[in-house]
């Protein structure tokens, strides 16, 4: 094998593949990526047995072939080289030689036959959309996923197809995000799959903010996303997702329309003196006034008031301030609608006049 490529064309796709590869592996082969040179392209594949990523890179190929290279070391070499460097890769036996200017690197390889490839079943659902739409769908929900929860099905994002809708749902039991987008074709029956946490984060990182199409394929055990120069495959979480529709609050007796960024900044300021462990914030509603306050065990307090259009019986309700800030930060509108009922009910956060995305945050005792 003998290949020439530009450092700038290699480093970004190499970063995608190396991001999937774990630094510490029980199987040494999983710290390597598969290089396959054919035609005018090099295909790079990396996996951790849960997620597999293949990217395509333009290259000048003198002699084709396949080789296994250590992912992190190769990425570190690329990062250390000048941005305009031309890299020359040669493989012979169990070693690979990389040259760039006056730099020389010799890397150990591993047998290609040891590299594991995710075996997928037949794809029974296929849909297409602009990749920026899929990226936005995941960005609007991913931060509500659970992390290392014993309820393993919460450690990911639910993707649900229903008619001409694709819906994403994430919850950790304390908050929930629901976002949906319209599809060009009607997929008929409802289908649900749960994409694991790592796969969600990696896919968000790889998708571009443009309208180039992506193809999503689903099977009983896997999900695959095909984008230009990228094939992303993830195992699915085997479990039944809770009925999220039962968590959605009904009609809210109180609806507050507020400047989104102004409210987010207010919460960020008062959060400075909140309890570092429980992160509670108190919202006190009174006629024409919303008081937002926090305190901590050191008997320190923070308070800020916002004028609101509200008349009626006031009350106090507590929430995790981080949850509110993250929900507000995910929205893109100038205004936000906060729906409340009473101190014991969850609040609903959404953009006025829009049904997606929606965020539900459970109250907490302060």
Short mmCIF file of C-alpha atoms in Angstrom, two decimals:
data_model
loop_
_atom_site.label_atom_id
_atom_site.label_comp_id
_atom_site.label_asym_id
_atom_site.label_seq_id
_atom_site.Cartn_x
_atom_site.Cartn_y
_atom_site.Cartn_z
CA UNK A 1 0.00 0.00 0.00
CA UNK A 2 1.23 3.48 -0.92
CA UNK A 3 -0.98 6.58 -0.45
CA UNK A 4 -0.56 10.37 -0.58
CA UNK A 5 -3.04 12.73 1.09
CA UNK A 6 -3.27 16.26 2.42
CA UNK A 7 -3.24 16.65 6.17
CA UNK A 8 -6.18 19.11 6.07
CA UNK A 9 -8.37 16.68 4.13
CA UNK A 10 -7.59 13.83 6.52
CA UNK A 11 -7.78 15.37 9.99
CA UNK A 12 -11.54 16.06 10.26
CA UNK A 13 -12.82 12.66 9.04
CA UNK A 14 -10.04 10.95 11.01
CA UNK A 15 -11.32 12.77 14.10
CA UNK A 16 -14.80 11.32 13.49
CA UNK A 17 -13.48 7.77 13.36
CA UNK A 18 -11.06 8.19 16.26
CA UNK A 19 -13.88 9.63 18.38
CA UNK A 20 -15.71 6.32 18.19
CA UNK A 21 -12.60 4.32 19.09
CA UNK A 22 -12.09 4.07 22.84
CA UNK A 23 -8.73 4.97 24.39
CA UNK A 24 -8.80 2.00 26.77
CA UNK A 25 -9.99 -1.24 25.26
CA UNK A 26 -10.10 -4.77 26.59
CA UNK A 27 -9.55 -5.80 22.97
CA UNK A 28 -6.43 -4.09 21.51
CA UNK A 29 -7.88 -4.31 17.98
CA UNK A 30 -10.61 -1.84 18.98
CA UNK A 31 -8.02 0.93 19.36
CA UNK A 32 -7.17 0.53 15.66
CA UNK A 33 -8.95 1.68 12.54
CA UNK A 34 -9.19 -0.07 9.20
CA UNK A 35 -7.65 1.74 6.22
CA UNK A 36 -8.88 0.56 2.83
CA UNK A 37 -7.50 2.20 -0.34
CA UNK A 38 -9.52 1.73 -3.51
CA UNK A 39 -10.08 3.87 -6.61
CA UNK A 40 -9.39 7.47 -5.66
CA UNK A 41 -10.62 7.15 -2.09
CA UNK A 42 -9.50 5.83 1.26
CA UNK A 43 -12.17 4.34 3.50
CA UNK A 44 -11.47 4.56 7.24
CA UNK A 45 -13.53 2.46 9.64
CA UNK A 46 -13.52 2.48 13.43
CA UNK A 47 -15.72 0.72 15.98
CA UNK A 48 -16.20 0.06 19.69
CA UNK A 49 -18.62 -2.82 18.98
CA UNK A 50 -21.58 -0.53 19.75
CA UNK A 51 -20.98 2.18 17.15
CA UNK A 52 -19.25 1.81 13.79
CA UNK A 53 -18.23 4.70 11.54
CA UNK A 54 -16.86 4.62 7.99
CA UNK A 55 -15.68 7.82 6.30
CA UNK A 56 -14.31 8.44 2.82
CA UNK A 57 -11.27 10.64 2.11
CA UNK A 58 -9.82 11.75 -1.23
CA UNK A 59 -6.28 10.50 -1.78
CA UNK A 60 -3.72 9.80 -4.46
CA UNK A 61 -3.28 6.05 -4.43
CA UNK A 62 -0.04 4.64 -5.82
CA UNK A 63 -0.82 1.11 -4.61
CA UNK A 64 -4.09 -0.01 -3.02
CA UNK A 65 -4.69 -2.40 -0.16
CA UNK A 66 -5.84 -2.63 3.46
CA UNK A 67 -4.08 -1.94 6.73
CA UNK A 68 -4.84 -1.52 10.43
CA UNK A 69 -3.49 1.65 12.08
CA UNK A 70 -3.67 2.89 15.72
CA UNK A 71 -6.40 5.54 15.63
CA UNK A 72 -5.29 7.90 18.40
CA UNK A 73 -1.62 7.88 17.45
CA UNK A 74 -2.45 8.62 13.82
CA UNK A 75 -4.74 11.47 14.87
CA UNK A 76 -2.08 12.92 17.17
CA UNK A 77 0.46 12.78 14.33
CA UNK A 78 -1.92 14.66 12.02
CA UNK A 79 -2.60 17.31 14.65
CA UNK A 80 1.12 17.87 15.19
CA UNK A 81 1.92 18.36 11.49
CA UNK A 82 1.75 21.74 9.71
CA UNK A 83 -1.67 22.50 8.19
CA UNK A 84 -0.30 22.40 4.62
CA UNK A 85 1.57 19.10 5.06
CA UNK A 86 1.37 16.33 2.47
CA UNK A 87 1.44 12.88 4.06
CA UNK A 88 2.96 9.83 2.43
CA UNK A 89 1.80 6.47 3.83
CA UNK A 90 3.47 3.18 2.97
CA UNK A 91 2.67 -0.20 4.48
CA UNK A 92 4.87 -3.25 4.37
CA UNK A 93 4.52 -6.28 6.62
CA UNK A 94 3.53 -5.41 10.18
CA UNK A 95 4.66 -1.77 10.03
CA UNK A 96 3.44 1.42 8.39
CA UNK A 97 5.71 4.34 7.50
CA UNK A 98 4.41 7.92 7.40
CA UNK A 99 6.45 10.76 5.93
CA UNK A 100 5.60 14.46 5.91
CA UNK A 101 8.35 16.92 5.05
CA UNK A 102 11.29 16.01 7.28
CA UNK A 103 9.15 14.04 9.73
CA UNK A 104 9.19 10.24 9.82
CA UNK A 105 6.89 7.96 11.80
CA UNK A 106 6.82 4.18 12.05
CA UNK A 107 3.62 2.57 13.36
CA UNK A 108 2.83 -1.03 14.25
CA UNK A 109 -0.13 -2.62 12.50
CA UNK A 110 -2.43 -5.52 13.39
CA UNK A 111 -3.95 -8.36 11.34
CA UNK A 112 -6.94 -7.21 9.30
CA UNK A 113 -8.71 -10.51 9.95
CA UNK A 114 -9.03 -9.55 13.64
CA UNK A 115 -11.06 -6.39 12.93
CA UNK A 116 -14.71 -6.78 14.02
CA UNK A 117 -17.46 -5.56 11.70
CA UNK A 118 -20.99 -4.97 12.99
CA UNK A 119 -23.31 -7.54 11.44
CA UNK A 120 -26.68 -6.00 10.63
CA UNK A 121 -30.05 -7.55 9.87
CA UNK A 122 -32.29 -6.56 6.97
CA UNK A 123 -33.34 -2.90 7.07
CA UNK A 124 -37.13 -2.67 7.32
CA UNK A 125 -37.58 1.12 7.62
CA UNK A 126 -35.90 3.72 5.39
CA UNK A 127 -36.44 7.48 5.44
CA UNK A 128 -34.65 10.53 4.04
CA UNK A 129 -34.26 14.12 5.17
CA UNK A 130 -31.77 17.04 5.15
CA UNK A 131 -28.99 16.26 7.58
CA UNK A 132 -29.39 19.58 9.38
CA UNK A 133 -32.96 18.54 10.29
CA UNK A 134 -31.77 15.28 11.84
CA UNK A 135 -28.98 17.10 13.68
CA UNK A 136 -31.41 19.67 15.07
CA UNK A 137 -33.84 16.94 16.16
CA UNK A 138 -31.10 15.27 18.22
CA UNK A 139 -29.66 18.54 19.54
CA UNK A 140 -33.07 19.57 20.87
CA UNK A 141 -33.44 16.38 22.91
CA UNK A 142 -30.10 14.72 23.71
CA UNK A 143 -29.31 16.65 26.90
CA UNK A 144 -32.34 15.11 28.64
CA UNK A 145 -30.98 11.56 28.27
CA UNK A 146 -30.16 9.65 31.44
CA UNK A 147 -26.55 8.72 32.16
CA UNK A 148 -25.70 5.27 33.54
CA UNK A 149 -29.25 4.82 34.81
CA UNK A 150 -30.24 1.31 35.95
CA UNK A 151 -33.28 1.83 33.72
CA UNK A 152 -31.02 1.22 30.73
CA UNK A 153 -33.68 2.20 28.19
CA UNK A 154 -33.42 5.82 29.43
CA UNK A 155 -29.71 6.00 28.51
CA UNK A 156 -30.52 7.03 24.96
CA UNK A 157 -32.95 8.81 22.65
CA UNK A 158 -36.20 7.27 21.46
CA UNK A 159 -36.72 7.69 17.71
CA UNK A 160 -40.33 7.11 16.72
CA UNK A 161 -41.82 7.09 13.23
CA UNK A 162 -45.55 7.66 13.02
CA UNK A 163 -47.25 8.45 9.73
CA UNK A 164 -45.38 11.41 8.22
CA UNK A 165 -43.59 12.32 11.48
CA UNK A 166 -40.22 11.46 12.98
CA UNK A 167 -40.17 12.13 16.70
CA UNK A 168 -37.27 12.17 19.18
CA UNK A 169 -37.84 11.77 22.92
CA UNK A 170 -35.35 11.82 25.79
CA UNK A 171 -35.87 11.72 29.55
CA UNK A 172 -33.93 10.99 32.72
CA UNK A 173 -37.03 10.78 34.90
CA UNK A 174 -36.75 14.40 36.07
CA UNK A 175 -37.19 16.19 32.75
CA UNK A 176 -38.23 15.28 29.24
CA UNK A 177 -37.67 16.63 25.73
CA UNK A 178 -39.91 15.90 22.74
CA UNK A 179 -39.14 17.14 19.24
CA UNK A 180 -40.55 16.14 15.88
CA UNK A 181 -40.21 16.89 12.18
CA UNK A 182 -42.32 16.20 9.12
CA UNK A 183 -41.37 13.60 6.52
CA UNK A 184 -42.08 13.64 2.81
CA UNK A 185 -43.66 10.18 2.76
CA UNK A 186 -46.09 8.39 5.07
CA UNK A 187 -44.35 5.46 6.77
CA UNK A 188 -47.61 3.97 7.97
CA UNK A 189 -47.39 2.07 11.24
CA UNK A 190 -45.58 3.40 14.31
CA UNK A 191 -42.02 2.19 14.83
CA UNK A 192 -39.82 2.86 17.87
CA UNK A 193 -36.09 2.37 18.35
CA UNK A 194 -33.80 3.53 21.18
CA UNK A 195 -30.43 4.91 20.10
CA UNK A 196 -27.74 4.68 22.84
CA UNK A 197 -26.19 7.73 24.43
CA UNK A 198 -22.76 7.48 22.82
CA UNK A 199 -24.23 6.97 19.37
CA UNK A 200 -26.39 10.08 19.77
CA UNK A 201 -23.44 12.26 20.79
CA UNK A 202 -21.19 10.96 18.03
CA UNK A 203 -23.83 11.41 15.33
CA UNK A 204 -24.51 15.00 16.39
CA UNK A 205 -20.78 15.67 16.11
CA UNK A 206 -20.59 14.23 12.59
CA UNK A 207 -23.69 15.72 10.97
CA UNK A 208 -23.27 19.00 9.08
CA UNK A 209 -25.46 22.11 9.21
CA UNK A 210 -26.57 21.91 5.58
CA UNK A 211 -29.46 20.53 3.54
CA UNK A 212 -27.57 17.65 1.95
CA UNK A 213 -29.72 14.53 2.25
CA UNK A 214 -29.14 11.69 4.69
CA UNK A 215 -30.73 8.27 4.63
CA UNK A 216 -31.82 6.64 7.89
CA UNK A 217 -32.29 2.88 8.01
CA UNK A 218 -33.73 0.90 10.91
CA UNK A 219 -33.73 -2.81 11.68
CA UNK A 220 -34.65 -4.79 14.77
CA UNK A 221 -31.19 -4.28 16.31
CA UNK A 222 -29.44 -1.46 14.45
CA UNK A 223 -29.79 2.04 13.07
CA UNK A 224 -27.74 3.29 10.14
CA UNK A 225 -27.31 6.83 8.84
CA UNK A 226 -25.81 7.39 5.40
CA UNK A 227 -24.54 10.89 4.63
CA UNK A 228 -22.12 12.13 1.96
CA UNK A 229 -18.76 10.43 2.69
CA UNK A 230 -20.11 8.96 5.95
CA UNK A 231 -21.80 5.73 7.03
CA UNK A 232 -22.77 5.62 10.72
CA UNK A 233 -24.08 2.40 12.30
CA UNK A 234 -25.23 1.98 15.89
CA UNK A 235 -26.61 -0.89 17.90
CA UNK A 236 -29.98 -0.19 19.50
CA UNK A 237 -30.94 -0.48 23.16
CA UNK A 238 -33.11 -3.54 23.63
CA UNK A 239 -35.96 -2.36 25.82
CA UNK A 240 -39.41 -0.80 25.89
CA UNK A 241 -39.46 2.97 26.23
CA UNK A 242 -42.00 4.44 28.71
CA UNK A 243 -45.20 5.96 27.33
CA UNK A 244 -44.02 9.55 27.17
CA UNK A 245 -47.49 10.85 26.25
CA UNK A 246 -48.62 10.18 29.83
CA UNK A 247 -45.98 12.58 31.13
CA UNK A 248 -47.05 15.47 28.91
CA UNK A 249 -49.05 17.93 31.04
CA UNK A 250 -52.55 18.89 30.00
CA UNK A 251 -53.80 22.43 29.68
CA UNK A 252 -51.86 24.86 31.85
CA UNK A 253 -53.86 27.28 33.97
CA UNK A 254 -50.99 29.78 33.90
CA UNK A 255 -49.03 30.63 30.76
CA UNK A 256 -46.18 33.11 31.03
CA UNK A 257 -44.69 34.59 27.86
CA UNK A 258 -41.17 35.84 28.60
CA UNK A 259 -38.02 36.92 26.72
CA UNK A 260 -36.15 33.63 26.33
CA UNK A 261 -32.58 34.90 26.53
CA UNK A 262 -33.41 37.37 29.31
CA UNK A 263 -34.93 34.59 31.41
CA UNK A 264 -31.98 32.30 30.73
CA UNK A 265 -29.51 34.98 31.82
CA UNK A 266 -31.53 35.69 34.96
CA UNK A 267 -31.51 32.01 35.91
CA UNK A 268 -27.77 31.80 35.23
CA UNK A 269 -27.15 34.73 37.59
CA UNK A 270 -29.22 33.47 40.51
CA UNK A 271 -27.83 29.94 40.01
CA UNK A 272 -24.45 31.20 41.24
CA UNK A 273 -25.70 31.03 44.84
CA UNK A 274 -27.85 27.92 44.52
CA UNK A 275 -27.15 24.71 46.43
CA UNK A 276 -24.26 23.10 44.56
CA UNK A 277 -25.67 19.61 45.07
CA UNK A 278 -29.40 20.05 44.48
CA UNK A 279 -29.34 23.18 42.28
CA UNK A 280 -32.81 24.32 43.34
CA UNK A 281 -34.39 27.59 42.20
CA UNK A 282 -37.63 29.03 43.58
CA UNK A 283 -40.16 30.72 41.28
CA UNK A 284 -42.64 32.90 43.19
CA UNK A 285 -45.65 34.15 41.25
CA UNK A 286 -47.59 37.17 42.41
CA UNK A 287 -49.67 39.77 40.62
CA UNK A 288 -47.64 41.16 37.71
CA UNK A 289 -44.37 39.87 39.19
CA UNK A 290 -42.21 36.76 38.96
CA UNK A 291 -39.55 36.48 41.65
CA UNK A 292 -36.67 34.07 40.97
CA UNK A 293 -34.52 33.20 43.98
CA UNK A 294 -31.93 30.74 45.26
CA UNK A 295 -30.07 30.07 48.48
CA UNK A 296 -27.45 27.67 49.77
CA UNK A 297 -26.33 26.04 53.06
CA UNK A 298 -23.91 28.96 53.65
CA UNK A 299 -27.03 31.16 54.06
CA UNK A 300 -26.23 33.09 50.90
CA UNK A 301 -29.08 34.25 48.67
CA UNK A 302 -29.71 35.57 45.18
CA UNK A 303 -32.92 37.10 43.88
CA UNK A 304 -34.17 38.77 40.73
CA UNK A 305 -37.61 39.99 39.67
CA UNK A 306 -39.28 40.00 36.26
CA UNK A 307 -42.47 41.86 35.33
CA UNK A 308 -45.13 39.48 33.99
CA UNK A 309 -48.70 39.59 32.72
CA UNK A 310 -50.34 37.62 35.52
CA UNK A 311 -53.32 38.23 37.77
CA UNK A 312 -54.61 35.65 40.22
CA UNK A 313 -53.62 33.61 43.24
CA UNK A 314 -49.87 33.38 43.44
CA UNK A 315 -47.78 30.42 44.57
CA UNK A 316 -44.22 29.14 44.85
CA UNK A 317 -42.72 26.27 42.89
CA UNK A 318 -39.19 24.86 42.81
CA UNK A 319 -37.15 23.43 39.94
CA UNK A 320 -33.62 22.33 39.19
CA UNK A 321 -32.11 25.50 37.75
CA UNK A 322 -29.76 23.61 35.43
CA UNK A 323 -32.70 21.87 33.77
CA UNK A 324 -34.43 25.19 33.07
CA UNK A 325 -31.26 26.79 31.69
CA UNK A 326 -30.57 23.86 29.35
CA UNK A 327 -34.12 23.85 28.00
CA UNK A 328 -34.08 27.59 27.36
CA UNK A 329 -30.65 27.34 25.74
CA UNK A 330 -31.91 24.72 23.30
CA UNK A 331 -34.73 26.92 21.98
CA UNK A 332 -33.98 29.44 19.23
CA UNK A 333 -36.91 31.83 19.57
CA UNK A 334 -36.94 35.35 21.01
CA UNK A 335 -39.75 34.46 23.41
CA UNK A 336 -40.58 31.41 25.48
CA UNK A 337 -43.86 30.15 26.90
CA UNK A 338 -43.77 28.71 30.43
CA UNK A 339 -46.86 26.71 31.37
CA UNK A 340 -47.68 26.10 35.05
CA UNK A 341 -50.60 24.76 37.07
CA UNK A 342 -49.65 24.50 40.75
CA UNK A 343 -46.61 23.86 43.01
CA UNK A 344 -46.92 20.09 42.60
CA UNK A 345 -47.19 19.95 38.81
CA UNK A 346 -44.50 19.90 36.15
CA UNK A 347 -43.93 22.90 33.93
CA UNK A 348 -44.06 22.95 30.14
CA UNK A 349 -41.52 24.99 28.17
CA UNK A 350 -41.93 25.72 24.46
CA UNK A 351 -41.85 28.39 21.79
CA UNK A 352 -45.08 30.42 21.52
CA UNK A 353 -47.16 29.26 18.56
CA UNK A 354 -45.11 26.09 18.02
CA UNK A 355 -45.66 22.54 19.21
CA UNK A 356 -42.05 21.37 18.82
CA UNK A 357 -39.78 21.12 20.66
CA UNK A 358 -41.48 20.76 24.05
CA UNK A 359 -39.77 20.39 27.42
CA UNK A 360 -41.32 19.06 30.61
CA UNK A 361 -39.53 19.71 33.92
CA UNK A 362 -40.67 18.08 37.16
CA UNK A 363 -40.92 20.28 40.29
CA UNK A 364 -38.69 19.74 43.32
CA UNK A 365 -39.09 20.41 47.03
CA UNK A 366 -36.97 23.27 48.35
#
